[in-house]
Amino acid sequence: MAMMLRGAARLVRRLRVFQMAPAGSRGYCDPSVIPAGGAVPTIPGAYCESVQVVLGSNKDEATMGFETGRLARLTNGAVLASLGDSRVMCAAVAAREPDGADNFLPLTVDYRERASSHGKIPVAFNRREGAPRDREVLAMRVLDRTVRPLFPKEYQTNTSIEVIVLATDGCQDPAVLAVNGASAALSISSIPWNGPVGAVRVSVVDGAIVLNPSDADIEASEFTLFYAGNEHRTLMIEAAAMKPAGVPEAVVAAALTAAHEAVALLIPPQHRLTAAMGKPKIVLPEPTPDVAALKSKILEVSGAKYLALYKEEIQSKSARGKAMADLRKATGEELAAQGLEFSQSDLDGATLWAESRVMRDLIFDEGVRIDGRALRQVRQLAASVKVMPVVHGSSLFERGNTQALSTVAIGSLKDAQRLDAPVGPTSKRLMLHYTFPSFSVNEPPRRGKGGVSRREVGHGALAEKSLACMLPDADTWPFAVRISAETMESNGSSSMAAVCGGSLALMDAGVPIKDHVGAISVGLVMDEDKNTGEVSRYELLSDLMGLEDVLGDMDFKIAGTRGGITGIQLDCKPAGIPLAILIEALSVSSASRQLVIDAMEAAIPTFRSQEDISPTQPHFANRKIDRTNVGKLIGPSGKNIKGIEETTGCKVSIQEPQPGVPGDVTVGIYGPDKKSLDAALKLVDCFSVVLERGRTYTGKVAEVLSFGWVIQLEPSGDRGLLHCTEYSHGPERIETSDYLPMGEELQVKVLDVDGGGKIKLSRKALLPVPEGTLPRPRTPLGGGMRRGSSAGTGTSPPGTATFGGFKRNEDGTLKRPLEREKPEK
């Protein structure tokens, strides 16, 4: 009995554990926590703020919403951002305690697009998303560059921002929504951050500014940019021209202005969301007087030494770096000898500040830079082409201690990269892969480093989009191109050197780009008023070098032709750059870019013609053929085009005009050498021959039928029917298998080509008509002779043959056994 009572008691306790939770706690926030008002959220129980935005050239209105309080409630801050039917989850998380990082914010940004967000299952073997694709890596970099400058300098806690694209309607790039959502998540979180910011995409279509363009708008545009900033300053820019020759600086300035005005509208709803749902911010310790005193002491002890070192105008990056390292060590030892106590982290931060301060004063007061250049002076330039054997095109571009060795490989359209993304194009013909080996900065490789770094992906994408608009369209030039940009030395703006080297290598390979694309980076040093935050003085620097990038405020990379801009990327260290300064930098870049293009044109002024390329080097050519001959060129199951490629070693690609657009089809042939190309061209030309009525062609028997033969004509490869009645003159019956076996070669005449492409051939039209030849009798419909005929009666005259063509006796009767007569060929 006692045991039964104890068992019942245990059962009661277990049942209590599984009792239903109160209704207000079943995954829903306490209603008292969610304030009244706001917009309608996606998830019931969340608080939402929203704003109306205009989409594309149609100017459709849509709602951009930011909701919180329902999902990911354990994070420091989480927001579900929405636009139309797109949903992006953004979460911000920080460690409880600083991890002791030295003068560096350990910020991790992750952006992932789920395949299910646009209705697909991943194609990987395990049917899961794998490593981030380049598109996702680029979105991570954009988000990092937008939010990082707004963290307080004193904040050094391990922080992460994670973004998951849960649904996308394909109308707008979810990466733009991700930046806005991450800004809202940081704003409502407890993480110290001086936001919010807004992000928008802007296109220039037929000279008009289009906000939040669709894929169709972008494809038709001259210029498209991705812009992020706040009410007062710009934080991030990614931009690319869509048309050859780029766009003028004035057009870019107008697009930047429109984008800046548009992002200002996205900030008020984030402020309202923060006011309603924001968490108290983590309080940061005030900078200690010891750190400020340490900065002043370093400037007092070593300021003159740094100034003297800068005025030595050392041109070698490695030599200058060693001299500065020695001076840093000596400064630390001298301060320690004076009895000052400090951590290594404080010493490194204060020393970096002092080095920057001395550099800025030298620039502001004397207009001279660390290496002795004037503010708008470009380093020594050098360019050469055809530096590598075997490859299709190659170049070496040098600017000071920055070197880029570029090579080009040309392939068919089948070599184009296929893209799988919720928005944007489905493939790309130009691929630029940028590499940054550690030896380029005289360092050993990092342990565990493998694969392509995010930096390499980002720099390669910038160089690629700066050159992509120059590539002729596939209808004109149906080929794919890969550029490999290898950084040999780096002292600033290696990505801009990759642009220049890529342009040179393309022309060396004979790719028909109309103009060179030059690129330069513009730097900035500016002082700000401590009380108002306004810029008190600034200077723009042409051709930014490595140390100026480290100690300065901005790296504004701009690529373009002589006539306009083709690519832009902005990185900044302070909490944004005034837009007016950036617009001024566009003209500064233009002047410097002309000098760069001068050096490039001295190496190769225009793309190399095929006649200038050695016969042993790769060659390519185009052929225009009629649409009706495309199927003939391809052949059944691709037999003909595969045969051309296997026989000649060339690659053949076919580019048809858009449906409904008149015009011929472009066939691109790429060969490993001129001999192979000529052989492939000859074969392609054969398949493009248009047959003419009444003309004689040579052909071979491709198929034997009961009523004739299928003849494959040369050189076109067309197939036509030679009916047995068109074999020869006379009334005799023809047994097809007895006269023309498979593979037999003969001359035929084209009698007719009907609208469906059926070809009627004749052999007898080429033979003289024998005297006395009667017209060939025709068998009446229904088969056989009519009743009452003399067939088989043996009444035919001796020595003649009936319609059946059987041998006869002298009296005219049929010989037994029956034997057919063979007419003379």
CSV table of C-alpha atoms in Angstrom, one decimal, residues 154 285-298 340-342 346 350:
chain,number,residue,atom,x,y,z
A,154,GLU,CA,35.9,52.3,-26.9
A,285,PRO,CA,33.8,53.2,-19.4
A,286,GLU,CA,34.9,56.8,-20.0
A,287,PRO,CA,38.3,57.2,-21.6
A,288,THR,CA,40.8,57.4,-18.7
A,289,PRO,CA,43.0,60.4,-18.4
A,290,ASP,CA,46.0,58.1,-18.6
A,291,VAL,CA,45.3,57.3,-22.2
A,292,ALA,CA,44.9,61.0,-23.2
A,293,ALA,CA,48.1,61.7,-21.3
A,294,LEU,CA,49.9,58.9,-23.1
A,295,LYS,CA,48.9,60.2,-26.5
A,296,SER,CA,50.2,63.7,-25.6
A,297,LYS,CA,53.4,62.2,-24.2
A,298,ILE,CA,54.1,60.2,-27.3
A,340,LEU,CA,55.3,55.7,-17.2
A,341,GLU,CA,53.1,52.7,-16.8
A,342,PHE,CA,50.8,51.5,-19.6
A,346,ASP,CA,47.2,51.5,-24.8
A,350,ALA,CA,48.2,56.0,-28.7
